[in-house]
Coordinates of C-alpha atoms and ligand atoms in Angstrom, one line a residue:
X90 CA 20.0 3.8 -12.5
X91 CA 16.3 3.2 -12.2
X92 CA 14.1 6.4 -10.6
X93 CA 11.0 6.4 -8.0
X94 CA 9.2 9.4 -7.4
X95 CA 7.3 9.8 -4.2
X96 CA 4.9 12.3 -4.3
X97 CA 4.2 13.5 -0.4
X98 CA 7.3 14.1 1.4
X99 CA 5.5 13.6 4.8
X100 CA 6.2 10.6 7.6
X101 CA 5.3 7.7 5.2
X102 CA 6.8 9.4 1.9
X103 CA 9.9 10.3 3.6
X104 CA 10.3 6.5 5.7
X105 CA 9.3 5.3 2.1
X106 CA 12.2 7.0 0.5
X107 CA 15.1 6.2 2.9
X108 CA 14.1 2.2 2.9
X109 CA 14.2 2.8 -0.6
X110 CA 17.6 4.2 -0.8
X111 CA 19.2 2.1 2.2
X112 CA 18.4 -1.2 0.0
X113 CA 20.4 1.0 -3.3
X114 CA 16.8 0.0 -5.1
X115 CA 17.2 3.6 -7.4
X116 CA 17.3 7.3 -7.1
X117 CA 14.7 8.8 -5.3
X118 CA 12.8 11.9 -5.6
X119 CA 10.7 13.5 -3.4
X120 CA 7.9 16.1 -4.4
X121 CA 5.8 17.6 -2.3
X122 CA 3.6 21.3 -2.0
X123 CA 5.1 22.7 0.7
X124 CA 8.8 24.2 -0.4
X125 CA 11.3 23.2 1.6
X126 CA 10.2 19.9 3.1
X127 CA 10.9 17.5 0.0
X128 CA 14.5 19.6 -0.6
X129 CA 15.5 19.4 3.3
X130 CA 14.2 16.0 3.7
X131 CA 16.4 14.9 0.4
X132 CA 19.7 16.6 1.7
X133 CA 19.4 14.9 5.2
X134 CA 19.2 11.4 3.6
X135 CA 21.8 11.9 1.0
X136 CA 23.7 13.3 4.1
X137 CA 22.9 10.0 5.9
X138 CA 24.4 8.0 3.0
X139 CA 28.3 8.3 3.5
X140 CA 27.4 6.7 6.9
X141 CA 25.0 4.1 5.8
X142 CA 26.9 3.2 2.7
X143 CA 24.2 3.4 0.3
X144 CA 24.8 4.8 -3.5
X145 CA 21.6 6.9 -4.9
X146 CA 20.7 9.9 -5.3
X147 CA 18.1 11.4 -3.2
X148 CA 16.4 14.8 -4.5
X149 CA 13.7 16.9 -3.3
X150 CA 11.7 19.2 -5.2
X151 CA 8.5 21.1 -5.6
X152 CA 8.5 20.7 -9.7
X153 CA 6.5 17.6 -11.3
X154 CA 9.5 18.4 -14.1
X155 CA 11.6 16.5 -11.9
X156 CA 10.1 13.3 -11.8
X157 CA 10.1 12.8 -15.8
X158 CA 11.1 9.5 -16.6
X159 CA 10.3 7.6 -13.6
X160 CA 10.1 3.9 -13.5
X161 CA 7.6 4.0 -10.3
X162 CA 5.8 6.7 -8.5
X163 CA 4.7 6.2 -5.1
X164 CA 1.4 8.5 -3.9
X165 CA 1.8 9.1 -0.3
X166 CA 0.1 12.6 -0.7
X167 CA -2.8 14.1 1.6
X168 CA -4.4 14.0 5.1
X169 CA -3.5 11.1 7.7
X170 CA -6.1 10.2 9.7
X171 CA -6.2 11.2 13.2
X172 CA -7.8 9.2 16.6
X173 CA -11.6 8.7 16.0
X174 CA -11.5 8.9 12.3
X175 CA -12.3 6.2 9.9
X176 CA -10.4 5.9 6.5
X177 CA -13.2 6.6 4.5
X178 CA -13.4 10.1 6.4
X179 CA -10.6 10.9 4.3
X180 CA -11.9 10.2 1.3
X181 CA -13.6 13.8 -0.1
X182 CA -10.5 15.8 1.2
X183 CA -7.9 13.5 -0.4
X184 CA -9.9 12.2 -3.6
X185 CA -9.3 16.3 -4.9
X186 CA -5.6 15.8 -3.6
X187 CA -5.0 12.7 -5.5
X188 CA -6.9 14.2 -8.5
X189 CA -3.9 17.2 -9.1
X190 CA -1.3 14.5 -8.2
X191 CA -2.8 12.0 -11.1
X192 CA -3.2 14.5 -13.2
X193 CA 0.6 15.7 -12.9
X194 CA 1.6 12.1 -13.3
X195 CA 0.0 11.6 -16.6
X196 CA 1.5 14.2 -17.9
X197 CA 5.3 13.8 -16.7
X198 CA 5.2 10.4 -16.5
X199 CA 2.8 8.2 -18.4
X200 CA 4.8 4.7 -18.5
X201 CA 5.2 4.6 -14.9
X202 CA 3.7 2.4 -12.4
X203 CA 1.8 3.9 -9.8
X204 CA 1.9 2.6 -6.3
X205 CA -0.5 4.5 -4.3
X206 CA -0.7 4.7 -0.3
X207 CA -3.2 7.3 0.3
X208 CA -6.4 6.6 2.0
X209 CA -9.0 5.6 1.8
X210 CA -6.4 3.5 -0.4
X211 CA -8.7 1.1 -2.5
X212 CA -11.2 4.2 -3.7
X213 CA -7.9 6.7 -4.1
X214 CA -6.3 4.0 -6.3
X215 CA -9.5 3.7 -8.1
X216 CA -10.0 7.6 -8.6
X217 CA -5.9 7.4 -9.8
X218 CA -6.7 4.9 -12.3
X219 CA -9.3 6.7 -14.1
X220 CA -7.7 10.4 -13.9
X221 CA -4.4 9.0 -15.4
X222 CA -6.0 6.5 -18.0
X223 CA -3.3 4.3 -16.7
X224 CA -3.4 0.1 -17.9
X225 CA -5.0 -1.6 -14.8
X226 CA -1.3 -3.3 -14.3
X227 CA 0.1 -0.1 -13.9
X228 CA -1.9 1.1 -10.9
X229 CA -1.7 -0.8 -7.4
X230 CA -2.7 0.1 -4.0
X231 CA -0.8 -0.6 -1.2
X232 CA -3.1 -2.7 1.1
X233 CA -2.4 -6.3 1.9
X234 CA 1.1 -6.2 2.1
X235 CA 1.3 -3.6 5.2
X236 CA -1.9 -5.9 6.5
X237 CA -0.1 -9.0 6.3
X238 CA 2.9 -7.5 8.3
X239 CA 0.6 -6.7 10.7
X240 CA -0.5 -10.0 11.1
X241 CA 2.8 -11.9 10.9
X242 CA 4.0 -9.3 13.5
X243 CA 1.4 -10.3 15.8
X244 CA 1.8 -14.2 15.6
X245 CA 5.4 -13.7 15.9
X246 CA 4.4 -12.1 19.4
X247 CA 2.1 -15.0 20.4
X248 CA 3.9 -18.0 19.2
X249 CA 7.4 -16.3 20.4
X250 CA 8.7 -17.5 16.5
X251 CA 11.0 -15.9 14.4
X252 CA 8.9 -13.2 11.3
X253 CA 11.1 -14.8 9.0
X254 CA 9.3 -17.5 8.8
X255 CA 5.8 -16.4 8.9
X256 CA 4.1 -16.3 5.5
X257 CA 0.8 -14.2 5.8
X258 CA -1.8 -13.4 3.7
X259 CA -4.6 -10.9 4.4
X260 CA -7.1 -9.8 1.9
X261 CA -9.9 -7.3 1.2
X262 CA -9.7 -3.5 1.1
X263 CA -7.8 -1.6 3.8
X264 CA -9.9 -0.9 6.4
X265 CA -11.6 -2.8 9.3
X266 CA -13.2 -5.5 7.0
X267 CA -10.2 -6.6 5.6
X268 CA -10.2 -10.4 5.6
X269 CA -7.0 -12.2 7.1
X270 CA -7.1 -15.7 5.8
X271 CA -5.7 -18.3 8.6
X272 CA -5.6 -21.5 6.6
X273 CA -3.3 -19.4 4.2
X274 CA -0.9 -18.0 7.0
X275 CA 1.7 -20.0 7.9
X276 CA 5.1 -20.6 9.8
X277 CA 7.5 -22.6 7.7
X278 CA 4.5 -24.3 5.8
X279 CA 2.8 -24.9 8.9
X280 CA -1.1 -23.5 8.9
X281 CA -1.4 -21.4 11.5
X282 CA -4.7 -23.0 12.3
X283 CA -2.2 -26.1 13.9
X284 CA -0.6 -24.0 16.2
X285 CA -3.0 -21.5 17.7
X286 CA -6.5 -21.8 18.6
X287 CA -9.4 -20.4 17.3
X288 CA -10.2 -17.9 19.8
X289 CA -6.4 -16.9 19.9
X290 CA -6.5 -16.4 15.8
X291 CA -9.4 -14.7 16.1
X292 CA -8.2 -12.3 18.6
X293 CA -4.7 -11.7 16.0
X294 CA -7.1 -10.7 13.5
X295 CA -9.4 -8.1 15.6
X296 CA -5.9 -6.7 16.2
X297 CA -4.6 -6.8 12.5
X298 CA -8.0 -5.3 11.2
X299 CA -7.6 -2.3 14.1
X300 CA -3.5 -2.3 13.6
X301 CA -4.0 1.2 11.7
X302 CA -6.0 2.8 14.3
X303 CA -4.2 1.0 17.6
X304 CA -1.2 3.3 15.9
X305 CA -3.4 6.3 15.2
X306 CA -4.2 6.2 19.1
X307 CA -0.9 6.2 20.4
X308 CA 0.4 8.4 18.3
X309 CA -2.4 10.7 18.3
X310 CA -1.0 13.3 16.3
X311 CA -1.0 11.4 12.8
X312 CA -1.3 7.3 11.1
X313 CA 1.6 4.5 11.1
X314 CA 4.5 5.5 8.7
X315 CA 7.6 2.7 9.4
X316 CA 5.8 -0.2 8.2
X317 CA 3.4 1.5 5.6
X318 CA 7.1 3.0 3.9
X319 CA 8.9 -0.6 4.4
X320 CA 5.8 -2.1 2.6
X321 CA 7.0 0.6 -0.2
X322 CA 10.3 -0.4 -0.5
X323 CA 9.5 -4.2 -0.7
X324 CA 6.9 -3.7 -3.2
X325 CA 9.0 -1.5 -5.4
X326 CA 11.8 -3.8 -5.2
X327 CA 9.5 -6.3 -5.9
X328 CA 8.5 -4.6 -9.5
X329 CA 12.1 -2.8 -10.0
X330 CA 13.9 -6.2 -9.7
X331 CA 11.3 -8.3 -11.5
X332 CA 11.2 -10.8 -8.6
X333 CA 7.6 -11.9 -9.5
X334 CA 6.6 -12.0 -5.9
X335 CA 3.2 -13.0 -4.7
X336 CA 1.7 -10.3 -2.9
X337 CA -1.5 -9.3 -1.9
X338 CA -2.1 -5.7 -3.5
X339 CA -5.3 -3.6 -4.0
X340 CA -5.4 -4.3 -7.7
X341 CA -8.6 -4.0 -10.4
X342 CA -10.9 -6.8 -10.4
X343 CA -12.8 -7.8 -13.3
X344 CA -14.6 -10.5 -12.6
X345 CA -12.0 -12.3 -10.5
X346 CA -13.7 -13.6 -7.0
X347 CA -17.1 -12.5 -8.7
X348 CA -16.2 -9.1 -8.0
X349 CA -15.8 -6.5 -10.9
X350 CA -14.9 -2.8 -11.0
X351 CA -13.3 -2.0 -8.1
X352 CA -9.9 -2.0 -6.4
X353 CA -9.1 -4.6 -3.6
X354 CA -6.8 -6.3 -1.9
X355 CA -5.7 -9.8 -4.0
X356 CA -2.7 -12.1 -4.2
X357 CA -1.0 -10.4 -7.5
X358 CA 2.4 -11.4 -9.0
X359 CA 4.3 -8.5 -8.7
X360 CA 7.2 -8.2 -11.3
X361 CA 8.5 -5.7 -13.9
X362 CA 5.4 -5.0 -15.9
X363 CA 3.6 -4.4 -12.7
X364 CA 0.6 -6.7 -11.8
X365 CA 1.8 -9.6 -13.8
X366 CA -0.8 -11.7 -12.3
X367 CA -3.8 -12.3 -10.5
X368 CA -4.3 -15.3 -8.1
X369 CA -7.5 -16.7 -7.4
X370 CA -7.1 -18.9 -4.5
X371 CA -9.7 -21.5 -3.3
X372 CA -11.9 -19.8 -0.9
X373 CA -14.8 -21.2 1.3
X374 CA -17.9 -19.4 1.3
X375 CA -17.0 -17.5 4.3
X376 CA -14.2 -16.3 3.1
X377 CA -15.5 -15.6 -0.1
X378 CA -18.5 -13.7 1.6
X379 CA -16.1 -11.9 4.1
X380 CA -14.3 -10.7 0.5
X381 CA -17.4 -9.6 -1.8
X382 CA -18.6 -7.6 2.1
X383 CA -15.3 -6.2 2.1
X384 CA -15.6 -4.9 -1.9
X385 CA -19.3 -3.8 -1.2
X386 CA -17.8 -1.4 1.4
X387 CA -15.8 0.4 -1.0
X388 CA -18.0 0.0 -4.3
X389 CA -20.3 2.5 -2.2
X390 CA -17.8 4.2 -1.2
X391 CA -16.6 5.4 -5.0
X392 CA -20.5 5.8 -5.7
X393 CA -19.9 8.1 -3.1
X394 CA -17.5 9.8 -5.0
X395 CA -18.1 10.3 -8.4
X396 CA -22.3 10.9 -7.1
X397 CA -23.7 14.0 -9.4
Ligands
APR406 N1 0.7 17.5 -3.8 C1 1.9 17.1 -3.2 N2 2.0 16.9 -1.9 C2 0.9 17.1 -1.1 C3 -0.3 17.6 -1.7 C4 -0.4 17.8 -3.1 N3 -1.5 18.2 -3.7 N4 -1.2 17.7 -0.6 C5 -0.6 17.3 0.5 N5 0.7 17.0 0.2 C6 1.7 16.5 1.2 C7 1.8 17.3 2.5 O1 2.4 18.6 2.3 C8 2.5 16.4 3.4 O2 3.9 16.6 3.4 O3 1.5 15.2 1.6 C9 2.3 15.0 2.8 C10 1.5 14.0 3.7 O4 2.3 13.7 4.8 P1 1.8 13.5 6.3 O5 0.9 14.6 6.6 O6 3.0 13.3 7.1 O7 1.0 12.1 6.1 P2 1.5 10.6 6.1 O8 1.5 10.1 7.5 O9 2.8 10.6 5.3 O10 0.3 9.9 5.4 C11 0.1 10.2 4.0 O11 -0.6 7.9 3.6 O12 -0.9 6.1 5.0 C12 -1.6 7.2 4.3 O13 -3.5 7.6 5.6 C13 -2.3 8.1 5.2 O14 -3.5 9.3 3.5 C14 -2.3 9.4 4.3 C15 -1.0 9.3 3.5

């Protein structure tokens, strides 16, 4: 049986762990600081699984002994943002976070693939990447593929169509200049750009860049957590069942889209080895400028970082 590790047994680790285990994708673990959580959390869901028929294993456990041998780990550790607060506002708080948890991960587990969620996502995956020494292919952020549901969600609302047959694609970092890309979102093959009209799309992707935050608001006391820890599951069973997917994932660029040294949101192929891939679509100068502005964002913000 394969093994993903979550480190974080909070809302989006936990929701993370269950999609995980509903779709029989491996055993899970769950690790987290706080004693108790991970191990309550992992008996409730392995109590939930003579009901919902599914066949793994789900553990919870304080020790980083416990997540030897993992084929994936999944960072969900650190602060959530709350209403007001950008991503980037969590960057100093959870970059020292994400520092003990790469650290841990290097040591217990230094074939696995990383797939990091916490934010600011595109820097934190960046900061994972050089604590663990980890080949670029083995570290991607989760980005484009909680974006894109977003999206698809939202043009499934407006065109009263079924989300199975939306294919989205948003790219750039995570945050509110991520760039959803119209002429490459489509229902059944059909360009969105034929069905809906400018100022309609338009108003889609306002919503899709503030998604994050319209949830933050509501919920007031924390971020999203059911479609961030679906977007888990699919890309894990994306990599765990070599399915060579084409996602869009924050993933290190060297040179691809004229854009070097930084994590952000691409199309990857997404398959056993990790990011198997990386697609450079045709873009027009806007969206090509809407992309670099998007990467500029975060190259300060990791200059930001790592600043003497
Ligand atoms: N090691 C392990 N676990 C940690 C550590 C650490 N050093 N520091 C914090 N944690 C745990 C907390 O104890 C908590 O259980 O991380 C968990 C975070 O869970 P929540 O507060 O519920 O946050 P969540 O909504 O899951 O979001 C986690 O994902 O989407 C992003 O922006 C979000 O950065 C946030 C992250």
């Amino acid at each position: 049986m394969k093994k993903v590790s979550i480190i974080g047994a909070g809302n989006v680790g936990a929701t993370a762990a269950l999609f995980i285990a509903q779709k029989e994708l491996a055993d899970v673990v769950l690790l987290d600081i706080v004693e108790g959580i991970p191990q309550g959390k992992g008996l409730d869901m392995s109590e939930a699984s003579p009901i919902q028929r599914f066949d793994v294993k789900v553990k919870g456990t304080n020790d980083y002994a416990a997540i030897a041998d993992s084929n994936i780990v999944v960072v969900t550790a650190g602060m959530a943002r709350k209403p007001g607060m950008d991503r980037l506002d969590l960057m100093h708080k959870n970059a020292k976070v994400i520092e003990d948890v790469s650290r841990n991960i290097a040591e217990t587990c230094p074939e696995a693939i990383i797939i990091m969620i916490t934010n600011p996502v595109d820097v934190m995956t960046y900061h994972a990447w050089k604590i663990t020494g980890f080949p670029k292919k083995r570290v991607i952020g989760q980005a484009g593929v909680l974006d894109s549901a977003r999206f698809a969600t939202f043009i499934s609302m407006e065109l009263d169509v079924s989300v199975e047959d939306i294919s989205p694609m948003v790219l750039g970092g995570h945050g509110d200049e991520m760039v959803p890309l119209p002429r490459y979102t489509t229902v059944s093959g059909i360009p969105i750009t034929e069905l809906l009209s400018q100022e309609k799309i338009e108003k889609l992707i306002e919503r899709t860049r503030k998604g994050g935050a319209e949830i933050v608001g509501l919920l007031k006391t924390g971020s999203a957590f059911y479609a961030p820890g679906a977007a888990v599951a699919q890309m894990v069973e994306a990599i765990l069942n070599d399915k060579k997917r084409i996602l869009p994932c924050s993933v290190y660029l060297d040179g691809e889209y004229n854009i070097d040294d930084i994590f952000i949101g691409v199309p990857v192929k997404l398959g056993y080895k990790g990011v198997e891939d990386i697609i450079q679509v045709n873009l027009n100068s806007d969206e090509l400028s809407a992309l670099q502005n998007s990467a500029q964002i975060y190259k300060n913000g990791i200059a930001n970082l790592y600043k003497k």
